[in-house]
Coordinates of C-alpha atoms in Angstrom, one line a residue:
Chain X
X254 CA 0.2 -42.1 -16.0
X255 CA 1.5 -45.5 -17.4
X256 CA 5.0 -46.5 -15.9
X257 CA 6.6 -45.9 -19.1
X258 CA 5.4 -42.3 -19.4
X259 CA 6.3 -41.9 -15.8
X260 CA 10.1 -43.5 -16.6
X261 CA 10.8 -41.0 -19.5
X262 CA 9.4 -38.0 -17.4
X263 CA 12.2 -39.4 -15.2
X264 CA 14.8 -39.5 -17.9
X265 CA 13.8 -36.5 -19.0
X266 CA 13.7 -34.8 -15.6
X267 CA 17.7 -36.4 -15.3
X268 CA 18.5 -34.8 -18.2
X269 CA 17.0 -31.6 -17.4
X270 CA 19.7 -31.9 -14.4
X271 CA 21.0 -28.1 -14.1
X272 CA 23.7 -25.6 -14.3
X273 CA 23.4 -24.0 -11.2
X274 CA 23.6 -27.0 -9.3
X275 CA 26.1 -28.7 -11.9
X276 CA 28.3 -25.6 -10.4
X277 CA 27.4 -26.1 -6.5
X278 CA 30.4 -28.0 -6.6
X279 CA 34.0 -27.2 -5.7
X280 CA 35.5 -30.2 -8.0
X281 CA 33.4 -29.4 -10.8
X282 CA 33.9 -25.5 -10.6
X283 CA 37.7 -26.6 -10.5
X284 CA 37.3 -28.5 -14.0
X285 CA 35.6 -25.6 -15.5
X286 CA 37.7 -23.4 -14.9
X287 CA 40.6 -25.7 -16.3
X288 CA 38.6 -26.5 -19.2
X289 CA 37.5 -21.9 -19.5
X290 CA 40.4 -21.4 -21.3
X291 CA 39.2 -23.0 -24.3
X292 CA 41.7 -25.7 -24.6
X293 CA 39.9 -29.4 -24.2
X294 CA 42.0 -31.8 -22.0
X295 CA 41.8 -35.5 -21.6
X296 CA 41.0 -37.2 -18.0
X297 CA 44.5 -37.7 -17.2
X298 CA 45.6 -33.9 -17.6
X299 CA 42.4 -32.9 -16.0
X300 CA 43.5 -35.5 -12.8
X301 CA 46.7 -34.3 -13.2
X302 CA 45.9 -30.9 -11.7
X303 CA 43.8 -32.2 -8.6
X304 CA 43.6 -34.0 -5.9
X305 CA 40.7 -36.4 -6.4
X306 CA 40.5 -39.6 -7.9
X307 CA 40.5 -40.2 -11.9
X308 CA 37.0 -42.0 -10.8
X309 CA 36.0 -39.4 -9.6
X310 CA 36.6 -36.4 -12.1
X311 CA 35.0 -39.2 -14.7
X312 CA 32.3 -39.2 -12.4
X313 CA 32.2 -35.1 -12.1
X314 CA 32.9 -34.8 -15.9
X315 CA 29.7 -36.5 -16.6
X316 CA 27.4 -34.5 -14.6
X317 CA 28.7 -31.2 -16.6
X318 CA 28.4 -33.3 -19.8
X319 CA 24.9 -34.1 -19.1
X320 CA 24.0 -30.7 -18.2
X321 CA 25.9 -29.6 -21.5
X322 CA 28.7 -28.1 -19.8
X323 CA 31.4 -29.7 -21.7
X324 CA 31.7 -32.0 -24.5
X325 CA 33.7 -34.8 -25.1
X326 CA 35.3 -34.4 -28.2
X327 CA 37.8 -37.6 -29.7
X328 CA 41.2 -36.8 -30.2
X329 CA 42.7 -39.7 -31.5
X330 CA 42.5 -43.0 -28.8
X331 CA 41.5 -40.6 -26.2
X332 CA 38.7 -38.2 -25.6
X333 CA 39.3 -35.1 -24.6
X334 CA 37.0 -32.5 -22.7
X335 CA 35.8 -29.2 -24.0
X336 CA 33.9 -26.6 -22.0
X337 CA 30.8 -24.9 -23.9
X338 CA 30.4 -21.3 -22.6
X339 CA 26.6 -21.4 -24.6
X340 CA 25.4 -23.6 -21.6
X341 CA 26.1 -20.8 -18.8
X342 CA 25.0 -18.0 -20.9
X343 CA 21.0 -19.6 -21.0
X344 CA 21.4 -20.0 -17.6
X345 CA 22.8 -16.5 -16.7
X346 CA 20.1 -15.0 -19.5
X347 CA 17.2 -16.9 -17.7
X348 CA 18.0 -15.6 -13.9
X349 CA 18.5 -11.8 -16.0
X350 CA 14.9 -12.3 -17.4
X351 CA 13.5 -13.4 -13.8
X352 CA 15.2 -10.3 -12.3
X353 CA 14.3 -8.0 -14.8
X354 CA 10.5 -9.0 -14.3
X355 CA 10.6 -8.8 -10.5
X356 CA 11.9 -5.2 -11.1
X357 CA 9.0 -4.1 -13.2
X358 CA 6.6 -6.4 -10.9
X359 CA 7.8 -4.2 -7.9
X360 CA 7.6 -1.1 -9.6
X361 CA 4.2 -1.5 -10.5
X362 CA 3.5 -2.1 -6.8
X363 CA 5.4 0.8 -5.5
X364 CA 3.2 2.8 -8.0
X365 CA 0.1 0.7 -6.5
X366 CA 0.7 1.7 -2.9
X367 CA 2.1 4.8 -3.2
X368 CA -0.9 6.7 -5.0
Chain N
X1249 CA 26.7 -18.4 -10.2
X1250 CA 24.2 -17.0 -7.9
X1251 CA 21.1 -19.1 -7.4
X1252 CA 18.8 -16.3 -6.5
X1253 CA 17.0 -13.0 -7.2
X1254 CA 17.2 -10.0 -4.0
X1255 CA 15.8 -6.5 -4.5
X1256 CA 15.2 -4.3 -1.9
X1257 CA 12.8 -1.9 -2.2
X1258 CA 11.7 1.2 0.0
X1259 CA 7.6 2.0 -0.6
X1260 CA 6.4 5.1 1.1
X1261 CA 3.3 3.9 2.6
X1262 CA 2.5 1.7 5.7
X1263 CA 3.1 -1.7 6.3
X1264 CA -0.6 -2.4 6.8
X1265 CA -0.9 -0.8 3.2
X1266 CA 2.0 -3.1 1.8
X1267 CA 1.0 -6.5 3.3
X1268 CA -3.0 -5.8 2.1
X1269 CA -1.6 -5.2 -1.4
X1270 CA 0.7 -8.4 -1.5
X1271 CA -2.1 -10.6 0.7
X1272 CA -5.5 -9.5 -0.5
X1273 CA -5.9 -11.3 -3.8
X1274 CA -7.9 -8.7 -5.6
X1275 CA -4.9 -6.0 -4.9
X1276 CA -2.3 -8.6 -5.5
X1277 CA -3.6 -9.1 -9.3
X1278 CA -3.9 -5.6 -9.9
X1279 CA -0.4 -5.1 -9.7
X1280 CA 1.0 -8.5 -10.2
X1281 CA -1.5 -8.2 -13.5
X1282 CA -3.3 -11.9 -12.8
X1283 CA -6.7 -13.0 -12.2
X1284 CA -6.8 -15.4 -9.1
X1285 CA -9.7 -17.6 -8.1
X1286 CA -9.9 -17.0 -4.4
X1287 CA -7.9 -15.8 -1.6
X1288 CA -4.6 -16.5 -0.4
X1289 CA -4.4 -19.3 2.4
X1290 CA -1.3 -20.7 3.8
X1291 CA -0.4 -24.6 2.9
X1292 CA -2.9 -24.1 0.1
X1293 CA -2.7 -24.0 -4.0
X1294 CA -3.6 -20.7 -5.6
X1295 CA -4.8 -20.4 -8.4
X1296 CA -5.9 -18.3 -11.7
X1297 CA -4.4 -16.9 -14.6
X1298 CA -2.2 -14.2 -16.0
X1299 CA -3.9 -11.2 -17.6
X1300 CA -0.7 -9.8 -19.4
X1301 CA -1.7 -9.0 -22.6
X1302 CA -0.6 -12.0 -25.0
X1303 CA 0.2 -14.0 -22.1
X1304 CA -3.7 -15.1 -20.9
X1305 CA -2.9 -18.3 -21.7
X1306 CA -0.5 -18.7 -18.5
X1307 CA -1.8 -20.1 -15.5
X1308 CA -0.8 -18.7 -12.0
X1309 CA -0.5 -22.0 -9.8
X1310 CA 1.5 -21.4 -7.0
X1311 CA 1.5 -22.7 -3.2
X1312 CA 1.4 -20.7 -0.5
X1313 CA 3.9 -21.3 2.2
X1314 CA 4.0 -18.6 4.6
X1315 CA 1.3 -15.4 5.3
X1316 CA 3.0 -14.1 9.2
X1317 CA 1.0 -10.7 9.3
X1318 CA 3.3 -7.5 8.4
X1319 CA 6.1 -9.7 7.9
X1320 CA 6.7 -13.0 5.7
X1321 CA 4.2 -13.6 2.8
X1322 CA 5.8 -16.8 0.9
X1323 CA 5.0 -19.1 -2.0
X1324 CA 6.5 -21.5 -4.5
X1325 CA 6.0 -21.2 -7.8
X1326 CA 6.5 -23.4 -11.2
X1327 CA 8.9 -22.6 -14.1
X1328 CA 7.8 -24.5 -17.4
X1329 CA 9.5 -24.6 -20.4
X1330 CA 8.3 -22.3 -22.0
X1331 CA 5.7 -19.3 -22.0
X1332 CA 5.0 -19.3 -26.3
X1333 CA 1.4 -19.3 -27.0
X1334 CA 2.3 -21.9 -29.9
X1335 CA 4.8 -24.6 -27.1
X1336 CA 3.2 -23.6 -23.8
X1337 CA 1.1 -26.7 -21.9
X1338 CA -0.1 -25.5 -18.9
X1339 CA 1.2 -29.4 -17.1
X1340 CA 3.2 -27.9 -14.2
X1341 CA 3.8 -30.8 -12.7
X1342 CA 7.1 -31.8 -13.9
X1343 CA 8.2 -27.9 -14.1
X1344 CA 10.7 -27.4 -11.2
X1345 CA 10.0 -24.6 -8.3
X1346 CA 11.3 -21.9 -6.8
X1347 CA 10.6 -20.0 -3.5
X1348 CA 9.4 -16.5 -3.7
X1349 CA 9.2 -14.8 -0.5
X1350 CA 8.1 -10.6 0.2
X1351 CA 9.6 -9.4 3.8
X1352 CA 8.6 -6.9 5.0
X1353 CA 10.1 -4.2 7.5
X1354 CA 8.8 -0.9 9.3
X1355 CA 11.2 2.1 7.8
X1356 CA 11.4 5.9 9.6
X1357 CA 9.5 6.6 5.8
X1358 CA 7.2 3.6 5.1
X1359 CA 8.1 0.1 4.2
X1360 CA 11.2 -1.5 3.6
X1361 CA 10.1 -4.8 1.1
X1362 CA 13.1 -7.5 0.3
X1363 CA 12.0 -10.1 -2.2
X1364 CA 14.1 -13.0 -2.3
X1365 CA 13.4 -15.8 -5.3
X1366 CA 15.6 -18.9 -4.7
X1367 CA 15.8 -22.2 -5.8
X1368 CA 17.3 -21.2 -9.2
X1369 CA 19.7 -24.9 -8.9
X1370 CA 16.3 -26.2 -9.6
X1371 CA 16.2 -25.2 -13.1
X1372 CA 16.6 -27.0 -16.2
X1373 CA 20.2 -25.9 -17.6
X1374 CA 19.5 -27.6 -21.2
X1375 CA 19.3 -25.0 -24.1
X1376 CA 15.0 -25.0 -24.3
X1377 CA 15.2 -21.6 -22.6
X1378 CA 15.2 -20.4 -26.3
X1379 CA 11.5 -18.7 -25.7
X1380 CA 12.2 -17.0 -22.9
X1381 CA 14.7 -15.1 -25.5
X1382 CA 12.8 -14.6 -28.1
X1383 CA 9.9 -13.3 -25.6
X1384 CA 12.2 -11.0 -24.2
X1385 CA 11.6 -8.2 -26.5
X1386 CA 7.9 -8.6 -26.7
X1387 CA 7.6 -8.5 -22.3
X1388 CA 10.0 -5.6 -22.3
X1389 CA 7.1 -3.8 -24.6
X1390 CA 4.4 -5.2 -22.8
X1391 CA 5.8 -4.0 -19.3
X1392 CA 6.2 -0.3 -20.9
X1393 CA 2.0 -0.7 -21.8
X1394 CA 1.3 -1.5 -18.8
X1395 CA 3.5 1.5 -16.6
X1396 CA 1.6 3.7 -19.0
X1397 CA -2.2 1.9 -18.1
X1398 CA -1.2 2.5 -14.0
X1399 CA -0.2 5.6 -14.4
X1400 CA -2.8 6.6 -16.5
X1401 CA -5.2 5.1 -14.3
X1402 CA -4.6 5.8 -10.9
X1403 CA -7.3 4.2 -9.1

């Protein structure tokens, strides 16, 4: 692999950055569910509410922005933050599909052991 | 959100039965409906391929972790993209993993078999989960053909 294929399986990888852990993360699960209500809100109102840093919410913001979480939408001079519900449903729908063929998976076994 | 899978299940045969079906590789295919290579052997890669019908194309590739007789069979296991015939590549390299482990446990009736699948934070959160979605309706019909085969065809 050439170190420039290898670099953009690395930004691609980043990208690819996920949900579930975007969510292992009190701060972050505290913005979303700021943002759940549908209204976007700019860094200040989100810093407003907690107890860390404007630094670090930007910082926080990011990572949900990257995993498509929220979008930053411009409201005049400042952005504001919008939370797209979309990005949890795939993630919800994928660990349903998983679950659904384990179920199967494991019935076909009981049916294997059992006769 | 939850970042695994648990089902508990209760089989009504031994546990000798139970681990031989999920350790032997020629009764783990039958069930698990793929064609593996060789035999399972802890720290090593397993290989084959699924023989779902319409999904032949899919390679199994997973690595065995853990085989502790009667108790803890274990393996990790890729997640790519997708499973289309049309998008699917086969390159699991750069698909992220997840840990899929059988326990198992002696009941008053037979077996008591917990499967655990974790590692879910691992997963790509971006919207290219689209074919598992539009799959969805044909593995739901594929799962009902293959109920009726087993119970047709009780070995």
């Amino acid at each position: 692999m050439s170190p420039r294929t290898r670099s953009s399986v690395a930004a691609q990888r980043r990208a690819h950055a996920s949900v579930f852990s975007a969510l292992g993360d009190d701060t972050r699960l505290a913005l979303i569910a700021h943002l759940a209500n549908g209204l976007p809100c700019s860094i200040s109102e989100l810093t407003r509410d907690s107890r860390v840093t404007r630094q670090a919410i930007s910082k926080h913001l990011r990572v949900l922005e990257t995993v498509g979480m929220v979008r930053s939408v411009r409201h005049g001079r400042e952005h504001r933050f919008e939370f797209r519900p979309h990005s949890i449903d795939e993630a919800k729908r994928y660990l349903e599909f998983v679950s659904a063929q384990w179920d199967e998976a494991l019935g076909r076994l009981k049916s294997f052991v059992e006769k | 959100m939850t970042d695994r899978i648990e089902k508990r299940i209760e089989l009504h045969a031994p546990i000798s039965r139970v681990w031989r079906a999920l350790t032997d590789y020629g009764e783990f295919g039958e069930w698990f409906r793929v064609k593996l290579d060789g035999p399972f052997t802890a720290g090593q890669v397993s290989t084959g391929h699924m023989t779902y019908p319409g999904y032949e194309h899919v390679k199994w590739e997973a690595i065995i972790e853990k085989m502790e007789p009667e108790r803890l069979f274990s393996f990790t296991w890729p997640h790519p993209k997708s499973f289309d015939r049309a998008t699917y590549t086969g390159d699991n390299s750069g698909a992220p993993r997840t840990l899929v482990e059988f326990r198992l446990e002696k009941t008053h009736n037979g077996t008591l078999l917990t499967l655990t699948e974790s590692g879910f934070d691992q997963l790509p959160g971006d919207l290219r989960l689209e074919a598992f979605r539009r799959n969805e309706g044909g593995w739901t019909e594929q799962m009902k053909n293959i109920e009726n085969y087993v119970t047709k065809n009780p070995q």
